[in-house]
Amino acid sequence: MLDSNRRMVLRRRVRWFVAATITYNVIEAVIAITAGSNASSTALIGFGLDSVIEVASAAAVAWQFSGADLEARERAALKAIALSFFALAAYVTVESVRSLSGAEPAGHSTVGIVLAAVSLLVMPGLSYAQRRAGRELGSATAVADSKQTLLCTYLSAALLAGLLLNSLFGWFWADPVVALLIAAVAVKEGRAAWKGEHCC
């Protein structure tokens, strides 16, 4: 059982991680969506939209931790996180199918490659720190949000691979295939958040 001082420290820590996540992801979203639009990259746009969803997820956690009764707000926050995953999956799936069906293939994006590489370096540490604090605090919402951040790490690796395959070998199909991978992972994480399965 945590004493009140330790609980206060952990709550402050979670709020700091949430602020860092929001700041980074706002920047990431603007860069990814702009670069994705310029290169007609569904995967890059999907990655940018995932960043927008991460901001919404972090905002849900911030809302929960701004109240006195964390448990009362937790279920609503988890539902908001889950719905954001489902929305991402729906958009990316539709756009990926369009792309694979002969829409304009994705072009090269140096900005996208650099962004994916930077995110691959930044996100794992942020996710780990938030998940650790959330588990100690017993907050399913904080842990779910850390999983959203961890998802960004996996997506960064997949995005980087897809963008490099497209740029180096002209494999245009790599971009929508990576985007479909993003959608599949988003559905999985959305279902888990909806059921409240992250705090274990």
Coordinates of N, CA and C in Angstrom, one line a residue:
M1 N 0.8 -1.2 0.0 CA 0.0 0.0 0.0 C 0.9 1.2 0.0
L2 N 0.6 2.2 -0.9 CA 1.4 3.4 -1.0 C 1.0 4.4 0.1
D3 N 2.0 5.1 0.7 CA 1.6 6.2 1.6 C 1.3 7.4 0.8
S4 N 0.7 8.4 1.5 CA 0.2 9.6 0.8 C 1.3 10.4 0.1
N5 N 2.5 10.4 0.7 CA 3.6 11.2 0.0 C 4.0 10.5 -1.3
R6 N 4.2 9.2 -1.2 CA 4.6 8.5 -2.4 C 3.5 8.6 -3.5
R7 N 2.3 8.5 -3.1 CA 1.2 8.7 -4.1 C 1.2 10.0 -4.8
M8 N 1.5 11.1 -4.0 CA 1.6 12.4 -4.5 C 2.7 12.6 -5.5
V9 N 3.9 12.0 -5.1 CA 5.0 12.0 -6.0 C 4.7 11.3 -7.4
L10 N 4.1 10.2 -7.3 CA 3.7 9.4 -8.5 C 2.7 10.2 -9.4
R11 N 1.7 10.8 -8.7 CA 0.7 11.6 -9.5 C 1.4 12.7 -10.2
R12 N 2.4 13.4 -9.5 CA 3.1 14.5 -10.2 C 3.9 14.0 -11.3
R13 N 4.5 12.8 -11.1 CA 5.3 12.2 -12.2 C 4.5 11.9 -13.4
V14 N 3.3 11.3 -13.2 CA 2.4 10.9 -14.3 C 2.0 12.2 -15.0
R15 N 1.7 13.3 -14.3 CA 1.3 14.5 -14.9 C 2.4 15.1 -15.8
W16 N 3.7 14.9 -15.3 CA 4.8 15.4 -16.1 C 5.0 14.6 -17.4
F17 N 4.8 13.3 -17.3 CA 4.9 12.4 -18.4 C 3.8 12.7 -19.5
V18 N 2.7 13.0 -19.0 CA 1.5 13.4 -19.8 C 1.9 14.7 -20.6
A19 N 2.4 15.7 -19.9 CA 2.8 16.9 -20.5 C 3.9 16.7 -21.6
A20 N 4.9 15.9 -21.3 CA 5.9 15.6 -22.2 C 5.4 14.9 -23.5
T21 N 4.5 14.0 -23.2 CA 3.9 13.2 -24.3 C 3.0 14.2 -25.2
I22 N 2.3 15.0 -24.6 CA 1.4 16.0 -25.4 C 2.3 16.9 -26.2
T23 N 3.3 17.4 -25.6 CA 4.2 18.4 -26.4 C 4.9 17.7 -27.5
Y24 N 5.5 16.5 -27.3 CA 6.2 15.8 -28.4 C 5.3 15.4 -29.5
N25 N 4.1 14.9 -29.1 CA 3.2 14.4 -30.1 C 2.5 15.5 -30.9
V26 N 2.3 16.7 -30.4 CA 1.8 17.8 -31.2 C 2.8 18.1 -32.3
I27 N 4.0 18.2 -31.9 CA 5.1 18.5 -32.9 C 5.2 17.4 -33.9
E28 N 5.2 16.1 -33.5 CA 5.2 14.9 -34.3 C 4.1 14.9 -35.3
A29 N 2.9 15.2 -34.8 CA 1.7 15.1 -35.6 C 1.7 16.1 -36.8
V30 N 2.1 17.4 -36.5 CA 2.2 18.4 -37.5 C 3.2 18.0 -38.6
I31 N 4.4 17.5 -38.1 CA 5.4 17.2 -39.1 C 5.0 16.0 -39.9
A32 N 4.4 14.9 -39.3 CA 4.1 13.7 -40.0 C 2.9 13.9 -41.0
I33 N 1.9 14.6 -40.6 CA 0.8 14.8 -41.5 C 1.1 15.7 -42.6
T34 N 2.0 16.7 -42.4 CA 2.4 17.6 -43.5 C 3.3 16.8 -44.5
A35 N 4.3 16.1 -43.9 CA 5.2 15.3 -44.8 C 4.4 14.2 -45.5
G36 N 3.5 13.6 -44.8 CA 2.7 12.5 -45.4 C 1.8 13.0 -46.5
S37 N 1.2 14.2 -46.3 CA 0.4 14.8 -47.4 C 1.3 15.1 -48.6
N38 N 2.4 15.7 -48.4 CA 3.3 16.0 -49.5 C 3.8 14.8 -50.3
A39 N 4.0 13.6 -49.5 CA 4.5 12.4 -50.2 C 3.4 11.4 -50.6
S40 N 2.1 11.8 -50.3 CA 1.0 10.9 -50.5 C 1.2 9.6 -49.7
S41 N 1.7 9.6 -48.5 CA 2.0 8.5 -47.7 C 1.0 8.2 -46.7
T42 N 0.2 7.1 -46.9 CA -0.9 6.8 -46.0 C -0.3 6.4 -44.6
A43 N 0.9 5.7 -44.6 CA 1.5 5.3 -43.4 C 2.0 6.5 -42.6
L44 N 2.5 7.5 -43.3 CA 3.0 8.7 -42.6 C 1.9 9.5 -42.0
I45 N 0.8 9.6 -42.8 CA -0.4 10.3 -42.3 C -1.0 9.6 -41.2
G46 N -1.1 8.2 -41.3 CA -1.6 7.4 -40.2 C -0.7 7.6 -38.9
F47 N 0.6 7.7 -39.1 CA 1.5 7.9 -38.0 C 1.2 9.2 -37.3
G48 N 1.0 10.2 -38.2 CA 0.6 11.6 -37.6 C -0.7 11.6 -36.9
L49 N -1.7 10.9 -37.5 CA -3.0 10.8 -36.8 C -2.8 10.0 -35.5
D50 N -2.0 9.0 -35.4 CA -1.7 8.3 -34.2 C -1.2 9.3 -33.1
S51 N -0.3 10.2 -33.6 CA 0.2 11.2 -32.7 C -0.9 12.1 -32.1
V52 N -1.9 12.5 -33.0 CA -3.1 13.2 -32.5 C -3.8 12.4 -31.5
I53 N -4.0 11.1 -31.7 CA -4.7 10.3 -30.8 C -3.9 10.1 -29.5
E54 N -2.6 10.1 -29.6 CA -1.8 10.1 -28.3 C -2.0 11.3 -27.5
V55 N -2.1 12.5 -28.2 CA -2.4 13.7 -27.5 C -3.8 13.6 -26.8
A56 N -4.8 13.0 -27.5 CA -6.1 12.9 -26.9 C -6.0 11.9 -25.7
S57 N -5.3 10.8 -25.9 CA -5.1 9.9 -24.8 C -4.4 10.5 -23.6
A58 N -3.4 11.3 -23.8 CA -2.7 11.9 -22.7 C -3.6 13.0 -22.1
A59 N -4.4 13.6 -22.9 CA -5.3 14.6 -22.3 C -6.4 13.9 -21.4
A60 N -6.8 12.7 -21.8 CA -7.7 11.9 -21.0 C -7.1 11.6 -19.6
V61 N -5.8 11.2 -19.7 CA -5.1 11.0 -18.4 C -5.0 12.2 -17.6
A62 N -4.6 13.3 -18.2 CA -4.5 14.6 -17.5 C -5.8 15.0 -16.8
W63 N -6.9 14.8 -17.6 CA -8.3 15.0 -17.0 C -8.5 14.2 -15.8
Q64 N -8.2 12.9 -15.9 CA -8.4 12.0 -14.8 C -7.6 12.4 -13.6
F65 N -6.3 12.8 -13.8 CA -5.4 13.1 -12.7 C -5.6 14.6 -12.2
S66 N -6.5 15.3 -12.8 CA -6.8 16.6 -12.3 C -8.0 16.6 -11.3
G67 N -8.6 15.5 -11.1 CA -9.7 15.4 -10.2 C -9.3 14.7 -8.9
A68 N -10.1 14.8 -7.9 CA -9.8 14.2 -6.6 C -10.0 12.7 -6.6
D69 N -11.0 12.2 -7.3 CA -11.4 10.8 -7.3 C -10.9 10.2 -8.6
L70 N -9.7 9.7 -8.6 CA -9.1 9.1 -9.8 C -9.9 7.9 -10.4
E71 N -10.4 7.1 -9.5 CA -11.0 5.9 -9.9 C -12.4 6.2 -10.6
A72 N -13.1 7.2 -10.2 CA -14.3 7.5 -10.8 C -14.2 8.0 -12.2
R73 N -13.0 8.6 -12.5 CA -12.8 9.1 -13.9 C -12.1 8.1 -14.8
E74 N -11.5 7.1 -14.2 CA -10.7 6.1 -14.9 C -11.4 5.4 -16.0
R75 N -12.6 5.0 -15.8 CA -13.4 4.2 -16.8 C -13.7 5.1 -18.0
A76 N -14.1 6.3 -17.8 CA -14.4 7.2 -18.9 C -13.1 7.5 -19.7
A77 N -12.0 7.7 -19.0 CA -10.7 8.0 -19.7 C -10.3 6.8 -20.5
L78 N -10.4 5.5 -20.0 CA -10.1 4.3 -20.8 C -10.9 4.2 -22.0
K79 N -12.2 4.5 -21.9 CA -13.1 4.4 -23.0 C -12.7 5.4 -24.1
A80 N -12.3 6.6 -23.7 CA -11.9 7.6 -24.7 C -10.6 7.2 -25.4
I81 N -9.7 6.6 -24.6 CA -8.4 6.1 -25.3 C -8.8 5.0 -26.3
A82 N -9.7 4.0 -25.9 CA -10.1 2.9 -26.8 C -10.7 3.5 -28.0
L83 N -11.6 4.4 -27.9 CA -12.3 4.9 -29.1 C -11.3 5.6 -30.0
S84 N -10.3 6.3 -29.5 CA -9.3 6.9 -30.3 C -8.5 5.9 -31.1
F85 N -8.2 4.7 -30.5 CA -7.5 3.7 -31.3 C -8.4 3.2 -32.4
F86 N -9.7 3.0 -32.1 CA -10.6 2.5 -33.2 C -10.8 3.5 -34.3
A87 N -10.8 4.7 -34.0 CA -10.9 5.8 -35.1 C -9.7 5.7 -36.0
L88 N -8.5 5.6 -35.4 CA -7.3 5.5 -36.1 C -7.3 4.3 -37.1
A89 N -7.7 3.2 -36.5 CA -7.7 2.0 -37.3 C -8.6 2.1 -38.5
A90 N -9.8 2.6 -38.3 CA -10.8 2.8 -39.4 C -10.2 3.7 -40.5
Y91 N -9.7 4.8 -40.2 CA -9.2 5.7 -41.2 C -8.0 5.1 -42.0
V92 N -7.1 4.5 -41.2 CA -5.9 4.0 -41.9 C -6.2 2.8 -42.8
T93 N -7.2 2.0 -42.3 CA -7.6 0.8 -43.2 C -8.2 1.3 -44.5
V94 N -9.1 2.2 -44.4 CA -9.7 2.7 -45.7 C -8.7 3.3 -46.6
E95 N -7.8 4.1 -46.1 CA -6.8 4.8 -46.9 C -5.8 3.8 -47.5
S96 N -5.5 2.7 -46.7 CA -4.5 1.7 -47.2 C -5.1 0.9 -48.3
V97 N -6.4 0.5 -48.2 CA -7.1 -0.2 -49.2 C -7.1 0.6 -50.5
R98 N -7.4 1.9 -50.3 CA -7.5 2.8 -51.5 C -6.1 2.8 -52.2
S99 N -5.1 2.9 -51.4 CA -3.7 3.0 -51.9 C -3.3 1.7 -52.7
L100 N -3.6 0.5 -52.0 CA -3.3 -0.8 -52.7 C -4.2 -1.0 -53.9
S101 N -5.3 -0.3 -54.0 CA -6.2 -0.5 -55.2 C -5.8 0.3 -56.3
G102 N -4.7 1.1 -56.2 CA -4.3 1.8 -57.4 C -4.3 3.3 -57.3
A103 N -4.6 3.8 -56.1 CA -4.5 5.3 -55.9 C -3.0 5.7 -56.0
E104 N -2.8 7.0 -55.9 CA -1.4 7.5 -56.1 C -0.5 6.9 -55.1
P105 N 0.6 6.3 -55.6 CA 1.6 5.7 -54.7 C 2.4 6.7 -53.9
A106 N 2.8 6.3 -52.8 CA 3.6 7.2 -51.9 C 5.0 7.5 -52.5
G107 N 5.4 8.7 -52.3 CA 6.7 9.1 -52.7 C 7.7 9.1 -51.6
H108 N 9.0 9.5 -51.9 CA 10.0 9.6 -51.0 C 9.8 10.7 -50.0
S109 N 10.1 10.5 -48.7 CA 10.0 11.5 -47.7 C 11.2 11.5 -46.7
T110 N 12.2 12.3 -46.9 CA 13.3 12.4 -46.0 C 12.9 12.9 -44.7
V111 N 12.0 13.8 -44.6 CA 11.4 14.3 -43.3 C 10.8 13.2 -42.6
G112 N 10.0 12.4 -43.3 CA 9.3 11.2 -42.6 C 10.3 10.2 -42.1
I113 N 11.4 9.9 -42.8 CA 12.4 9.0 -42.4 C 13.1 9.5 -41.1
V114 N 13.5 10.8 -41.1 CA 14.1 11.4 -39.9 C 13.2 11.4 -38.7
L115 N 11.9 11.7 -38.9 CA 10.9 11.8 -37.9 C 10.7 10.4 -37.2
A116 N 10.6 9.3 -38.1 CA 10.4 8.0 -37.6 C 11.6 7.5 -36.8
A117 N 12.8 7.9 -37.2 CA 14.1 7.5 -36.5 C 14.1 8.2 -35.1
V118 N 13.8 9.5 -35.1 CA 13.8 10.2 -33.8 C 12.8 9.7 -32.9
S119 N 11.6 9.4 -33.3 CA 10.6 8.8 -32.5 C 11.0 7.4 -31.9
L120 N 11.7 6.7 -32.8 CA 12.1 5.4 -32.3 C 13.1 5.5 -31.2
L121 N 13.8 6.6 -31.1 CA 14.7 6.8 -30.0 C 14.1 7.4 -28.7
V122 N 13.1 8.3 -28.9 CA 12.5 9.0 -27.8 C 11.4 8.2 -27.1
M123 N 10.5 7.6 -27.8 CA 9.3 7.0 -27.2 C 9.5 5.8 -26.2
P124 N 10.5 4.9 -26.4 CA 10.6 3.8 -25.5 C 10.8 4.2 -24.0
G125 N 11.7 5.2 -23.9 CA 12.0 5.7 -22.5 C 10.9 6.3 -21.8
L126 N 10.2 7.2 -22.6 CA 9.0 7.9 -22.1 C 7.9 6.9 -21.7
S127 N 7.7 5.9 -22.5 CA 6.6 4.9 -22.3 C 7.0 4.1 -21.0
Y128 N 8.2 3.6 -20.9 CA 8.7 2.8 -19.8 C 8.5 3.6 -18.5
A129 N 8.9 4.8 -18.4 CA 8.8 5.6 -17.2 C 7.4 5.8 -16.8
Q130 N 6.5 6.1 -17.7 CA 5.1 6.3 -17.4 C 4.4 5.0 -16.9
R131 N 4.7 3.9 -17.6 CA 4.1 2.6 -17.3 C 4.6 2.2 -15.9
R132 N 5.8 2.4 -15.5 CA 6.3 2.1 -14.2 C 5.6 2.9 -13.1
A133 N 5.5 4.2 -13.3 CA 4.8 5.0 -12.4 C 3.3 4.6 -12.3
G134 N 2.7 4.4 -13.4 CA 1.3 4.0 -13.5 C 1.0 2.7 -12.7
R135 N 1.9 1.7 -12.9 CA 1.7 0.4 -12.3 C 1.8 0.6 -10.8
E136 N 2.8 1.3 -10.3 CA 3.0 1.5 -8.9 C 1.8 2.2 -8.3
L137 N 1.3 3.2 -9.0 CA 0.1 3.9 -8.5 C -1.2 3.1 -8.6
G138 N -1.2 2.1 -9.5 CA -2.4 1.3 -9.7 C -3.4 1.9 -10.6
S139 N -2.9 2.7 -11.6 CA -3.7 3.4 -12.5 C -3.7 2.7 -13.8
A140 N -4.9 2.1 -14.2 CA -5.0 1.5 -15.5 C -5.0 2.5 -16.6
T141 N -5.4 3.7 -16.4 CA -5.4 4.8 -17.4 C -4.0 5.2 -17.7
A142 N -3.2 5.4 -16.7 CA -1.8 5.8 -16.9 C -1.0 4.7 -17.7
V143 N -1.3 3.5 -17.3 CA -0.6 2.3 -18.0 C -1.1 2.2 -19.4
A144 N -2.4 2.4 -19.7 CA -3.0 2.4 -21.0 C -2.4 3.5 -21.9
D145 N -2.2 4.7 -21.3 CA -1.6 5.8 -22.0 C -0.1 5.4 -22.3
S146 N 0.6 4.8 -21.4 CA 2.0 4.4 -21.7 C 2.0 3.4 -22.8
K147 N 1.0 2.5 -22.9 CA 0.9 1.6 -24.0 C 0.7 2.3 -25.3
Q148 N 0.0 3.3 -25.3 CA -0.2 4.2 -26.5 C 1.1 4.7 -26.9
T149 N 1.9 5.2 -26.0 CA 3.2 5.7 -26.3 C 4.2 4.6 -26.8
L150 N 4.1 3.4 -26.2 CA 4.9 2.3 -26.7 C 4.5 1.9 -28.1
L151 N 3.2 2.0 -28.4 CA 2.7 1.7 -29.7 C 3.4 2.6 -30.7
C152 N 3.6 3.8 -30.3 CA 4.3 4.8 -31.2 C 5.7 4.3 -31.5
T153 N 6.4 3.6 -30.6 CA 7.7 3.0 -30.8 C 7.6 2.0 -31.9
Y154 N 6.7 1.0 -31.8 CA 6.5 0.0 -32.8 C 6.1 0.6 -34.2
L155 N 5.3 1.6 -34.1 CA 4.8 2.2 -35.4 C 6.0 3.0 -36.0
S156 N 6.9 3.6 -35.2 CA 8.0 4.3 -35.7 C 8.9 3.3 -36.5
A157 N 9.2 2.1 -35.9 CA 10.0 1.1 -36.5 C 9.4 0.6 -37.8
A158 N 8.1 0.3 -37.8 CA 7.4 -0.1 -39.0 C 7.4 1.0 -40.1
L159 N 7.1 2.2 -39.6 CA 7.1 3.3 -40.6 C 8.4 3.5 -41.2
L160 N 9.5 3.5 -40.4 CA 10.8 3.7 -40.9 C 11.2 2.6 -42.0
A161 N 10.8 1.4 -41.7 CA 11.0 0.3 -42.6 C 10.3 0.5 -43.9
G162 N 9.0 0.9 -43.8 CA 8.2 1.1 -45.0 C 8.7 2.2 -45.8
L163 N 9.0 3.4 -45.2 CA 9.5 4.5 -45.9 C 10.9 4.2 -46.6
L164 N 11.7 3.5 -45.9 CA 13.0 3.1 -46.5 C 12.9 2.1 -47.7
L165 N 12.0 1.2 -47.5 CA 11.8 0.2 -48.6 C 11.2 0.9 -49.9
N166 N 10.3 1.9 -49.6 CA 9.7 2.6 -50.7 C 10.8 3.5 -51.4
S167 N 11.6 4.2 -50.5 CA 12.6 5.2 -51.1 C 13.8 4.5 -51.7
L168 N 14.2 3.4 -51.1 CA 15.4 2.7 -51.7 C 15.1 1.8 -52.8
F169 N 14.0 1.1 -52.8 CA 13.7 0.0 -53.8 C 12.5 0.3 -54.6
G170 N 11.8 1.4 -54.3 CA 10.6 1.7 -55.1 C 9.4 0.8 -54.8
W171 N 9.4 0.1 -53.6 CA 8.3 -0.8 -53.2 C 7.2 0.0 -52.7
F172 N 6.3 0.6 -53.6 CA 5.2 1.5 -53.2 C 4.3 0.8 -52.2
W173 N 4.1 -0.5 -52.4 CA 3.1 -1.3 -51.6 C 3.6 -1.3 -50.1
A174 N 4.8 -1.1 -49.8 CA 5.3 -1.2 -48.4 C 4.6 -0.1 -47.5
D175 N 4.3 1.0 -48.1 CA 3.7 2.1 -47.3 C 2.3 1.7 -46.9
P176 N 1.3 1.3 -47.7 CA 0.0 0.9 -47.2 C 0.1 -0.4 -46.4
V177 N 1.0 -1.3 -46.7 CA 1.1 -2.5 -45.8 C 1.5 -2.1 -44.4
V178 N 2.4 -1.2 -44.3 CA 2.8 -0.7 -42.9 C 1.6 0.0 -42.3
A179 N 0.9 0.7 -43.1 CA -0.3 1.4 -42.5 C -1.3 0.4 -42.0
L180 N -1.5 -0.7 -42.7 CA -2.4 -1.8 -42.2 C -1.9 -2.4 -40.9
L181 N -0.6 -2.5 -40.8 CA -0.1 -3.0 -39.6 C -0.4 -2.1 -38.4
I182 N -0.3 -0.8 -38.7 CA -0.6 0.2 -37.7 C -2.1 0.1 -37.3
A183 N -3.0 -0.2 -38.3 CA -4.4 -0.3 -38.0 C -4.6 -1.6 -37.1
A184 N -4.0 -2.7 -37.4 CA -4.2 -3.9 -36.7 C -3.7 -3.7 -35.2
V185 N -2.6 -3.1 -35.0 CA -2.1 -2.9 -33.6 C -3.0 -2.0 -32.9
A186 N -3.6 -1.0 -33.6 CA -4.5 0.0 -33.0 C -5.8 -0.7 -32.5
V187 N -6.3 -1.6 -33.3 CA -7.5 -2.3 -32.9 C -7.2 -3.2 -31.7
K188 N -6.1 -3.9 -31.6 CA -5.7 -4.7 -30.5 C -5.6 -3.9 -29.2
E189 N -4.9 -2.8 -29.3 CA -4.8 -1.9 -28.1 C -6.1 -1.3 -27.7
G190 N -6.9 -0.9 -28.7 CA -8.2 -0.3 -28.4 C -9.1 -1.3 -27.7
R191 N -9.1 -2.5 -28.1 CA -9.9 -3.6 -27.4 C -9.5 -3.8 -25.9
A192 N -8.1 -3.8 -25.8 CA -7.6 -4.0 -24.4 C -7.9 -2.8 -23.5
A193 N -7.8 -1.6 -24.0 CA -8.2 -0.4 -23.3 C -9.6 -0.3 -22.9
W194 N -10.5 -0.8 -23.9 CA -11.9 -0.8 -23.7 C -12.3 -1.7 -22.5
K195 N -11.6 -2.8 -22.4 CA -11.8 -3.8 -21.4 C -11.1 -3.4 -20.1
G196 N -10.2 -2.4 -20.1 CA -9.5 -2.0 -18.9 C -8.4 -3.0 -18.5
E197 N -7.7 -3.6 -19.5 CA -6.8 -4.7 -19.2 C -5.4 -4.3 -19.0
H198 N -5.1 -3.0 -19.0 CA -3.7 -2.6 -19.0 C -3.0 -2.5 -17.6
C199 N -3.7 -2.5 -16.6 CA -3.1 -2.4 -15.3 C -2.8 -3.7 -14.6
C200 N -1.7 -4.3 -15.1 CA -1.4 -5.6 -14.5 C 0.1 -5.8 -14.5

